[in-house]
Amino acid sequence: MRFGLLGPLSLRTPDGLAIQLARRKERQLSAILLLRANRFVGVDELLQLLWDGERVPASAQANLQTYVAHCRRAIGDDGCGIETGERSYRLWADPGEIDHAAFEGLVAQGFQASAADDPATAARLFDEALGLWRGEAVAEGLGLPVDLQPEVNRLTELRLSAQAECLAARLELGQAREVAAELVPLIGKQPLRERLWELLMLARFRDGRQADALAAFEEARTLLDEELGVLPGAGLRELHQRILRADPALSGAPDPVPSAGTPVPRQLPREATAFTGRRAEADRVLAALSRPGSPIVVIDGLGGVGKTSLAVHTAHRLASHFPDGQLYLDLHGYSDAAPMRPIEALTRLLRALGVNSDQIPDDDAEATGLLRTRLSGRRVLLVLDNAGSVDQVVPLLPGCPGSAALVTSRDRLGSVIARHGGVRLPLAELAPADAETLLTEIAGADRIAADRPGAAELARLCGHLPLALRVAAANLALHPTWSVEYYLGLLREGSLAALTVDGDAGVRATLQLSYTRLDPAAGRLFRLLGALVGPDVSADAAAVLAGSAGVRALLDRLCAANLLQEPSPHRYSMHDLVQEYARELSDDDAEAASAHERLAGWYLTVAAAAARTAYPHIQRLPDAAELAERSPRGFADRPAAQAWLDAELQNLVALVLDAAERGSRSLAWRLGDVLRCHFLPRAPMLEWRAVALASLAAAERAADRWGQTSACLSLAGVARRQTRYEEAVEFLHRTIDLAAEIGWLDCQAAAYNNLGVVHLELTEPQQSSAALRAAAELFRRLGDVAGEGLALGNLGGPYQDLGRLRESIELARRELAVEVKSGHPSNALSNMASSHRMLGEYDLALAEAREALDRAYAGGNNWSIPTVLEVLACIHRDLGDLATALELARQAVTIAADHGFRRTAAESRVTLGTILALRGEYAAAAEEHERVLTLLDGPHSLRVRLLAVVGLAEAYRGLGRYAEARSRAEEALADTRRHQLRVVEADAAEVLARIHADLGDPAAAEYRRLQAEICAETGYRILS
């Protein structure tokens, strides 16, 4: 695949065939993932980007899954693809196949060639890079989100710099006349870029047009004055003076070599051993420092993330670009020693540049002026390491073109970026593969190769932080008898304690230096954040934790110190090792326990309020309403409530697990009961099961019957979704018994309803009908009209299996009438659509299914979405629209599989197989049906299994494998009769009729008669 963003979005197969994405949001998603290629992008960030500036609808997450499924299918998986991570997605591909990545790589190489005084190579590389642009803008015409504009601007700026440097390289190759001609239209588009005016003046001068060169300066001066009210920069003014005096050095002759007596400082430290990864980051630094003027780059990040190693590595690579010296200074911003004062730093730099001590002023401003004077006309690289503040850095920055500064700090140094034009490079932890490479290079290849899974876990426990990885690898190297598994045991007992070498305080000491630099208020918040059990915290939750509203400024201070990250607006997280260090501090803070309890209470009441707004008709514990009333915030509507629950889900799950293990047991099952409401439509299987098990364990230890009843109902729900039907039945019977004991009749009715659905999916229509009638009767006695309608609507399921299609529709209509009055969500429309399809009433079926899908998306009902898509696929299949049917069936399979909905995924694969067979793709159809039979081996989901057997028989018929086809079809016919599945029995009879007809066997007529009898009895219109 080849991916293009430099111009209109372009996706092409290796042979050049264009791939089209129909929906705008799918194209936007592709563009976003391409801009972040080979990096995971969180679901929350994708939702904010795709609904740029708009309110994110409740259906957004489900819509996103559909967009991802479409894009994944379009892109394929041959050498590239879209990978699903933990609530995130990543487009992985060779950077050489992505035009903007290839462009950046070529530009970086071009800057390196320029730095190495190789203009021919530089011109070639820049020209190749610029040739990748197919338009004037990134993702031209698509309209990228505002939050991506900085990245778009960076690529645009890099293009302009590459254009300028390409022309500069060609100028060095003697192409003055051609360069001057090309610069005129380029300046017309970018008239305020002084670098282009410099090149135009120099090109004209070298072409023997001194007067035209001077005229260009006057034109630039007038333009800058009129447009911006400023004078030309120092570089442009200096070039003007040199042209006025016809400086012979401008002819292009090489720079004079410094005299033997002139000291050239070479102060760079030696590079770190086993420098690994950081290729993209190094290329960005190289490109930024190779730009004209006096560039400044600030590398910031958490202590131990490898800022100094990257700075020294890139400085060595750039050394030839700065022939007048490379200065290195540790400013001790985060150190046991006192931070270096500006005058001390200036003194050291000036001495290195040959200034005698008695000539160095005592005043900071005068010393800064002298430094800039000494740097004027020279090309010197200043590496300012471990800066603690802006005040340390600004006096040391070069003021004239030619020199550059590379700064590292744990602080973001925002003023250096904002006021002095610095380029910020925030440094994150290493990629997992690079982390394992670093371990290998220090601990030894054999050691790591002996336990690859252990090495990956070791890298994870080190948080992929280079300092932690180096310490861990050094420990393995120094202790040859330690296995990776043994050292993992030490890390699991306490990562920070195990990340020391020979008594050196290691990672903990590094983090302590950052913590001790905090002011008291920020330090207090940092300690309290150590009490968190979830992966992140919102600004609102942090305010509750701190017990005060003015927390935003403190959060920003922690972010500035790189002790906290802000992966999405107003949501904050910590690196794992930082979290462990903060937890150590919180354990010694007497205030932390009460703060944690305050936050847990806030989460419980707000979650209860959100569940009441989003899911008012789902049974909850009797005191849930009281909890919701105590909430300090409310929710305007269902989408707002669902959005809050989605955003806080991982924190709420972690809180339940922590409370069940070591906290308030009642909190565990009360919050678990609230979350059950959200789990039902969203169906996040891992979280749901973990919460339900923890809730049950907590309620059992507390001997609380109410908590046990709620937890058993929840466990039954997740077991059913995962097709663990035996377990679901067991928990539902336990729920019914417990609910009867305590008099919680609402819950008992809900359990009977769910039991009926389980028996339906087990293809036990009689047991299903009995349970659903019991549920409807209980709901009726309680006066719960919505519950009664739901149970009766579900009763339509076994009626459908038994072939009582009209009765099934009537029950669904009753349920739908209740839904309209009460707002209680249901599957009535989907069930009606399915029955109308079987009756051949396709207009009604199509309208109902489309409305059902709209409602499922709008309500964020992840469980219903693939089910309705499968129904729609069947309708379009029966109507003969096989292309649409195929697309819908594949969507259903993908979404169901992504969520772990085994039965729905299997049923959707059966439908996919029938569509493939109608397209004549019998081998592919057989493969789908065989896969279903493998997945659903056993007694559960018998109806789906029989549908797969019928489909497989038809596929074998199409392949000419008649003996196998007849055997399978006869097997299906016998089983459908045994279980009274009249509609599937008709399908089996139809396939047998086709098989015998193909063979010229008169038995075909007998099966046709059987099929006709069933259709006359049920109204079923079979697809022939």
mmCIF file of C-alpha atoms in Angstrom, residues 301-566:
data_model
loop_
_atom_site.group_PDB
_atom_site.id
_atom_site.type_symbol
_atom_site.label_atom_id
_atom_site.label_comp_id
_atom_site.label_asym_id
_atom_site.label_seq_id
_atom_site.Cartn_x
_atom_site.Cartn_y
_atom_site.Cartn_z
ATOM 1 C CA GLY A 301 10.328 15.114 29.339
ATOM 2 C CA LEU A 302 10.235 13.066 32.489
ATOM 3 C CA GLY A 303 13.490 12.505 34.369
ATOM 4 C CA GLY A 304 15.215 9.394 32.979
ATOM 5 C CA VAL A 305 13.426 9.494 29.615
ATOM 6 C CA GLY A 306 16.692 10.009 27.714
ATOM 7 C CA LYS A 307 16.786 13.734 26.977
ATOM 8 C CA THR A 308 20.549 14.136 27.504
ATOM 9 C CA SER A 309 21.358 10.992 25.497
ATOM 10 C CA LEU A 310 19.310 12.253 22.550
ATOM 11 C CA ALA A 311 20.804 15.747 22.768
ATOM 12 C CA VAL A 312 24.388 14.474 22.859
ATOM 13 C CA HIS A 313 23.721 11.961 20.095
ATOM 14 C CA THR A 314 22.301 14.571 17.722
ATOM 15 C CA ALA A 315 24.955 17.125 18.687
ATOM 16 C CA HIS A 316 27.688 14.692 17.629
ATOM 17 C CA ARG A 317 25.928 14.125 14.326
ATOM 18 C CA LEU A 318 25.733 17.887 13.765
ATOM 19 C CA ALA A 319 29.292 18.700 14.831
ATOM 20 C CA SER A 320 30.543 19.278 11.290
ATOM 21 C CA HIS A 321 27.737 21.786 10.745
ATOM 22 C CA PHE A 322 29.167 23.928 13.549
ATOM 23 C CA PRO A 323 32.907 24.115 12.751
ATOM 24 C CA ASP A 324 33.548 26.941 15.236
ATOM 25 C CA GLY A 325 32.781 24.759 18.220
ATOM 26 C CA GLN A 326 30.339 22.736 20.256
ATOM 27 C CA LEU A 327 29.819 23.918 23.834
ATOM 28 C CA TYR A 328 28.249 21.751 26.529
ATOM 29 C CA LEU A 329 26.962 22.958 29.888
ATOM 30 C CA ASP A 330 25.123 21.086 32.657
ATOM 31 C CA LEU A 331 22.942 23.743 34.259
ATOM 32 C CA HIS A 332 22.085 21.523 37.278
ATOM 33 C CA GLY A 333 18.421 22.511 37.078
ATOM 34 C CA TYR A 334 17.452 19.157 38.614
ATOM 35 C CA SER A 335 20.390 18.052 40.677
ATOM 36 C CA ASP A 336 21.696 17.657 44.219
ATOM 37 C CA ALA A 337 23.903 20.646 43.421
ATOM 38 C CA ALA A 338 22.488 24.158 43.324
ATOM 39 C CA PRO A 339 21.145 25.292 39.932
ATOM 40 C CA MET A 340 23.829 27.142 37.999
ATOM 41 C CA ARG A 341 23.336 30.916 38.049
ATOM 42 C CA PRO A 342 23.246 32.671 34.661
ATOM 43 C CA ILE A 343 26.456 34.619 35.350
ATOM 44 C CA GLU A 344 28.274 31.400 36.208
ATOM 45 C CA ALA A 345 27.043 29.760 33.022
ATOM 46 C CA LEU A 346 27.963 32.813 30.938
ATOM 47 C CA THR A 347 31.434 32.865 32.459
ATOM 48 C CA ARG A 348 32.056 29.232 31.548
ATOM 49 C CA LEU A 349 30.830 29.711 27.982
ATOM 50 C CA LEU A 350 32.902 32.838 27.444
ATOM 51 C CA ARG A 351 36.035 31.154 28.797
ATOM 52 C CA ALA A 352 35.485 28.291 26.374
ATOM 53 C CA LEU A 353 35.297 30.836 23.555
ATOM 54 C CA GLY A 354 38.704 32.262 24.518
ATOM 55 C CA VAL A 355 37.707 35.257 26.668
ATOM 56 C CA ASN A 356 40.028 35.863 29.609
ATOM 57 C CA SER A 357 38.437 35.846 33.055
ATOM 58 C CA ASP A 358 39.354 39.477 33.732
ATOM 59 C CA GLN A 359 37.470 40.518 30.572
ATOM 60 C CA ILE A 360 34.177 38.904 31.586
ATOM 61 C CA PRO A 361 31.660 41.384 33.099
ATOM 62 C CA ASP A 362 29.997 40.682 36.437
ATOM 63 C CA ASP A 363 26.623 41.889 35.158
ATOM 64 C CA ASP A 364 24.338 39.276 33.563
ATOM 65 C CA ALA A 365 23.148 41.541 30.744
ATOM 66 C CA GLU A 366 26.673 42.700 29.835
ATOM 67 C CA ALA A 367 27.970 39.139 29.894
ATOM 68 C CA THR A 368 25.066 38.058 27.633
ATOM 69 C CA GLY A 369 25.944 40.853 25.216
ATOM 70 C CA LEU A 370 29.593 39.760 25.152
ATOM 71 C CA LEU A 371 28.592 36.143 24.504
ATOM 72 C CA ARG A 372 26.460 37.145 21.555
ATOM 73 C CA THR A 373 29.281 39.326 20.239
ATOM 74 C CA ARG A 374 31.704 36.411 20.408
ATOM 75 C CA LEU A 375 29.194 34.175 18.636
ATOM 76 C CA SER A 376 28.489 36.710 15.865
ATOM 77 C CA GLY A 377 29.726 35.490 12.509
ATOM 78 C CA ARG A 378 30.582 32.084 13.931
ATOM 79 C CA ARG A 379 28.827 28.745 13.782
ATOM 80 C CA VAL A 380 28.722 27.326 17.285
ATOM 81 C CA LEU A 381 26.350 24.763 18.820
ATOM 82 C CA LEU A 382 25.406 25.283 22.471
ATOM 83 C CA VAL A 383 24.097 22.227 24.309
ATOM 84 C CA LEU A 384 22.417 23.492 27.488
ATOM 85 C CA ASP A 385 21.611 20.369 29.477
ATOM 86 C CA ASN A 386 19.367 19.914 32.512
ATOM 87 C CA ALA A 387 17.885 23.404 32.549
ATOM 88 C CA GLY A 388 15.656 24.147 35.497
ATOM 89 C CA SER A 389 13.946 27.341 34.367
ATOM 90 C CA VAL A 390 13.538 29.841 31.570
ATOM 91 C CA ASP A 391 15.659 32.345 33.511
ATOM 92 C CA GLN A 392 18.622 29.972 33.316
ATOM 93 C CA VAL A 393 18.343 29.549 29.558
ATOM 94 C CA VAL A 394 17.412 32.882 27.966
ATOM 95 C CA PRO A 395 20.681 34.746 28.762
ATOM 96 C CA LEU A 396 22.644 31.949 27.064
ATOM 97 C CA LEU A 397 20.801 31.919 23.740
ATOM 98 C CA PRO A 398 22.712 33.078 20.625
ATOM 99 C CA GLY A 399 21.441 36.279 19.040
ATOM 100 C CA CYS A 400 22.881 36.198 15.503
ATOM 101 C CA PRO A 401 22.397 33.755 12.626
ATOM 102 C CA GLY A 402 24.805 30.847 12.424
ATOM 103 C CA SER A 403 24.829 29.466 15.942
ATOM 104 C CA ALA A 404 22.185 27.267 17.554
ATOM 105 C CA ALA A 405 21.083 26.092 20.985
ATOM 106 C CA LEU A 406 19.923 22.633 22.020
ATOM 107 C CA VAL A 407 18.274 22.676 25.458
ATOM 108 C CA THR A 408 17.106 19.801 27.650
ATOM 109 C CA SER A 409 14.824 20.171 30.646
ATOM 110 C CA ARG A 410 12.212 18.400 32.728
ATOM 111 C CA ASP A 411 10.213 21.624 32.406
ATOM 112 C CA ARG A 412 8.443 22.637 29.193
ATOM 113 C CA LEU A 413 10.172 26.066 29.183
ATOM 114 C CA GLY A 414 7.129 27.603 27.530
ATOM 115 C CA SER A 415 8.575 31.128 27.261
ATOM 116 C CA VAL A 416 11.542 29.854 25.262
ATOM 117 C CA ILE A 417 9.052 28.411 22.789
ATOM 118 C CA ALA A 418 6.638 31.342 22.772
ATOM 119 C CA ARG A 419 8.994 34.332 22.933
ATOM 120 C CA HIS A 420 12.221 33.086 21.417
ATOM 121 C CA GLY A 421 10.963 30.866 18.614
ATOM 122 C CA GLY A 422 12.145 27.599 20.083
ATOM 123 C CA VAL A 423 10.974 24.270 18.692
ATOM 124 C CA ARG A 424 9.640 21.962 21.397
ATOM 125 C CA LEU A 425 10.287 18.216 21.259
ATOM 126 C CA PRO A 426 8.461 16.439 24.099
ATOM 127 C CA LEU A 427 10.157 13.098 24.669
ATOM 128 C CA ALA A 428 8.107 10.053 25.658
ATOM 129 C CA GLU A 429 9.186 6.593 26.737
ATOM 130 C CA LEU A 430 10.683 4.160 24.211
ATOM 131 C CA ALA A 431 8.602 1.970 21.936
ATOM 132 C CA PRO A 432 8.381 -1.637 23.264
ATOM 133 C CA ALA A 433 10.656 -3.011 20.538
ATOM 134 C CA ASP A 434 13.315 -0.350 21.194
ATOM 135 C CA ALA A 435 13.054 -0.990 24.938
ATOM 136 C CA GLU A 436 13.786 -4.683 24.408
ATOM 137 C CA THR A 437 16.688 -3.800 22.114
ATOM 138 C CA LEU A 438 18.186 -1.617 24.844
ATOM 139 C CA LEU A 439 17.873 -4.474 27.352
ATOM 140 C CA THR A 440 19.545 -6.811 24.866
ATOM 141 C CA GLU A 441 22.513 -4.531 24.192
ATOM 142 C CA ILE A 442 23.326 -4.080 27.896
ATOM 143 C CA ALA A 443 22.268 -7.396 29.465
ATOM 144 C CA GLY A 444 23.353 -9.534 26.534
ATOM 145 C CA ALA A 445 21.557 -11.084 23.582
ATOM 146 C CA ASP A 446 21.623 -14.655 24.942
ATOM 147 C CA ARG A 447 20.195 -13.556 28.275
ATOM 148 C CA ILE A 448 17.230 -11.781 26.719
ATOM 149 C CA ALA A 449 16.673 -14.311 23.926
ATOM 150 C CA ALA A 450 16.287 -17.048 26.551
ATOM 151 C CA ASP A 451 13.095 -15.422 27.837
ATOM 152 C CA ARG A 452 11.494 -13.105 25.278
ATOM 153 C CA PRO A 453 8.113 -12.888 27.046
ATOM 154 C CA GLY A 454 9.898 -12.149 30.307
ATOM 155 C CA ALA A 455 11.968 -9.445 28.629
ATOM 156 C CA ALA A 456 8.810 -7.808 27.284
ATOM 157 C CA GLU A 457 7.296 -7.882 30.784
ATOM 158 C CA LEU A 458 10.532 -6.466 32.218
ATOM 159 C CA ALA A 459 10.394 -3.587 29.745
ATOM 160 C CA ARG A 460 6.750 -2.975 30.678
ATOM 161 C CA LEU A 461 7.481 -2.895 34.410
ATOM 162 C CA CYS A 462 10.220 -0.369 33.662
ATOM 163 C CA GLY A 463 7.586 1.724 31.932
ATOM 164 C CA HIS A 464 9.810 1.641 28.797
ATOM 165 C CA LEU A 465 11.764 4.439 30.500
ATOM 166 C CA PRO A 466 15.407 4.430 29.276
ATOM 167 C CA LEU A 467 16.959 5.091 32.697
ATOM 168 C CA ALA A 468 14.909 2.310 34.312
ATOM 169 C CA LEU A 469 15.746 -0.034 31.428
ATOM 170 C CA ARG A 470 19.465 0.692 31.736
ATOM 171 C CA VAL A 471 19.384 0.062 35.486
ATOM 172 C CA ALA A 472 17.446 -3.184 35.027
ATOM 173 C CA ALA A 473 19.766 -4.398 32.264
ATOM 174 C CA ALA A 474 22.820 -3.460 34.330
ATOM 175 C CA ASN A 475 21.480 -5.492 37.256
ATOM 176 C CA LEU A 476 21.120 -8.522 34.998
ATOM 177 C CA ALA A 477 24.611 -7.986 33.590
ATOM 178 C CA LEU A 478 26.097 -7.650 37.106
ATOM 179 C CA HIS A 479 24.278 -10.742 38.425
ATOM 180 C CA PRO A 480 24.873 -13.562 35.923
ATOM 181 C CA THR A 481 22.968 -16.054 38.093
ATOM 182 C CA TRP A 482 19.775 -14.013 38.035
ATOM 183 C CA SER A 483 17.254 -15.130 35.450
ATOM 184 C CA VAL A 484 14.920 -12.609 33.885
ATOM 185 C CA GLU A 485 12.055 -14.279 35.741
ATOM 186 C CA TYR A 486 13.848 -13.941 39.088
ATOM 187 C CA TYR A 487 14.471 -10.226 38.517
ATOM 188 C CA LEU A 488 10.842 -9.805 37.467
ATOM 189 C CA GLY A 489 9.860 -11.121 40.882
ATOM 190 C CA LEU A 490 11.929 -8.386 42.525
ATOM 191 C CA LEU A 491 10.331 -5.739 40.324
ATOM 192 C CA ARG A 492 6.817 -6.955 41.084
ATOM 193 C CA GLU A 493 7.508 -6.555 44.788
ATOM 194 C CA GLY A 494 8.393 -2.901 44.165
ATOM 195 C CA SER A 495 9.711 -1.510 40.903
ATOM 196 C CA LEU A 496 11.483 1.506 42.365
ATOM 197 C CA ALA A 497 13.196 -0.542 45.077
ATOM 198 C CA ALA A 498 14.540 -2.979 42.475
ATOM 199 C CA LEU A 499 15.672 -0.262 40.052
ATOM 200 C CA THR A 500 18.966 0.547 41.766
ATOM 201 C CA VAL A 501 22.506 -0.528 40.944
ATOM 202 C CA ASP A 502 25.075 -1.180 43.678
ATOM 203 C CA GLY A 503 23.282 1.062 46.149
ATOM 204 C CA ASP A 504 22.818 3.971 43.743
ATOM 205 C CA ALA A 505 19.344 5.464 44.341
ATOM 206 C CA GLY A 506 18.601 5.161 40.614
ATOM 207 C CA VAL A 507 15.128 5.965 39.325
ATOM 208 C CA ARG A 508 13.695 6.992 42.700
ATOM 209 C CA ALA A 509 16.398 9.635 43.162
ATOM 210 C CA THR A 510 15.700 11.004 39.684
ATOM 211 C CA LEU A 511 12.012 11.382 40.462
ATOM 212 C CA GLN A 512 12.741 12.865 43.879
ATOM 213 C CA LEU A 513 14.692 15.706 42.261
ATOM 214 C CA SER A 514 11.601 16.669 40.251
ATOM 215 C CA TYR A 515 9.318 16.385 43.281
ATOM 216 C CA THR A 516 11.472 18.521 45.577
ATOM 217 C CA ARG A 517 11.417 21.359 43.008
ATOM 218 C CA LEU A 518 7.621 21.654 43.329
ATOM 219 C CA ASP A 519 6.008 24.385 45.384
ATOM 220 C CA PRO A 520 4.091 23.154 48.471
ATOM 221 C CA ALA A 521 0.635 23.255 46.876
ATOM 222 C CA ALA A 522 1.741 21.343 43.756
ATOM 223 C CA GLY A 523 3.672 18.899 45.937
ATOM 224 C CA ARG A 524 0.575 18.220 48.050
ATOM 225 C CA LEU A 525 -1.541 17.541 44.970
ATOM 226 C CA PHE A 526 1.176 15.233 43.592
ATOM 227 C CA ARG A 527 1.107 13.192 46.813
ATOM 228 C CA LEU A 528 -2.684 12.989 46.791
ATOM 229 C CA LEU A 529 -2.670 11.854 43.166
ATOM 230 C CA GLY A 530 -0.612 8.915 44.364
ATOM 231 C CA ALA A 531 -3.756 7.618 46.076
ATOM 232 C CA LEU A 532 -5.531 7.172 42.736
ATOM 233 C CA VAL A 533 -6.288 3.624 41.674
ATOM 234 C CA GLY A 534 -7.426 4.357 38.105
ATOM 235 C CA PRO A 535 -5.364 5.150 35.004
ATOM 236 C CA ASP A 536 -6.202 8.853 34.818
ATOM 237 C CA VAL A 537 -8.041 11.685 36.532
ATOM 238 C CA SER A 538 -10.215 14.521 35.292
ATOM 239 C CA ALA A 539 -9.739 18.089 36.481
ATOM 240 C CA ASP A 540 -13.078 17.818 38.327
ATOM 241 C CA ALA A 541 -12.012 14.648 40.122
ATOM 242 C CA ALA A 542 -8.646 16.202 41.004
ATOM 243 C CA ALA A 543 -10.481 19.144 42.570
ATOM 244 C CA VAL A 544 -12.493 16.718 44.726
ATOM 245 C CA LEU A 545 -9.309 14.888 45.688
ATOM 246 C CA ALA A 546 -7.622 18.162 46.671
ATOM 247 C CA GLY A 547 -10.720 19.467 48.410
ATOM 248 C CA SER A 548 -10.519 22.774 46.552
ATOM 249 C CA ALA A 549 -11.679 24.211 43.250
ATOM 250 C CA GLY A 550 -8.486 26.022 42.222
ATOM 251 C CA VAL A 551 -6.699 22.938 41.001
ATOM 252 C CA ARG A 552 -6.213 23.666 37.274
ATOM 253 C CA ALA A 553 -3.117 25.800 37.832
ATOM 254 C CA LEU A 554 -1.579 23.087 40.026
ATOM 255 C CA LEU A 555 -2.268 20.426 37.397
ATOM 256 C CA ASP A 556 -0.617 22.622 34.795
ATOM 257 C CA ARG A 557 2.434 23.017 37.037
ATOM 258 C CA LEU A 558 2.743 19.250 37.370
ATOM 259 C CA CYS A 559 2.430 18.919 33.591
ATOM 260 C CA ALA A 560 5.080 21.569 33.088
ATOM 261 C CA ALA A 561 7.399 19.541 35.340
ATOM 262 C CA ASN A 562 6.581 16.411 33.287
ATOM 263 C CA LEU A 563 5.331 14.629 36.401
ATOM 264 C CA LEU A 564 1.869 14.573 34.861
ATOM 265 C CA GLN A 565 0.662 14.189 31.288
ATOM 266 C CA GLU A 566 -2.456 15.603 29.638
#
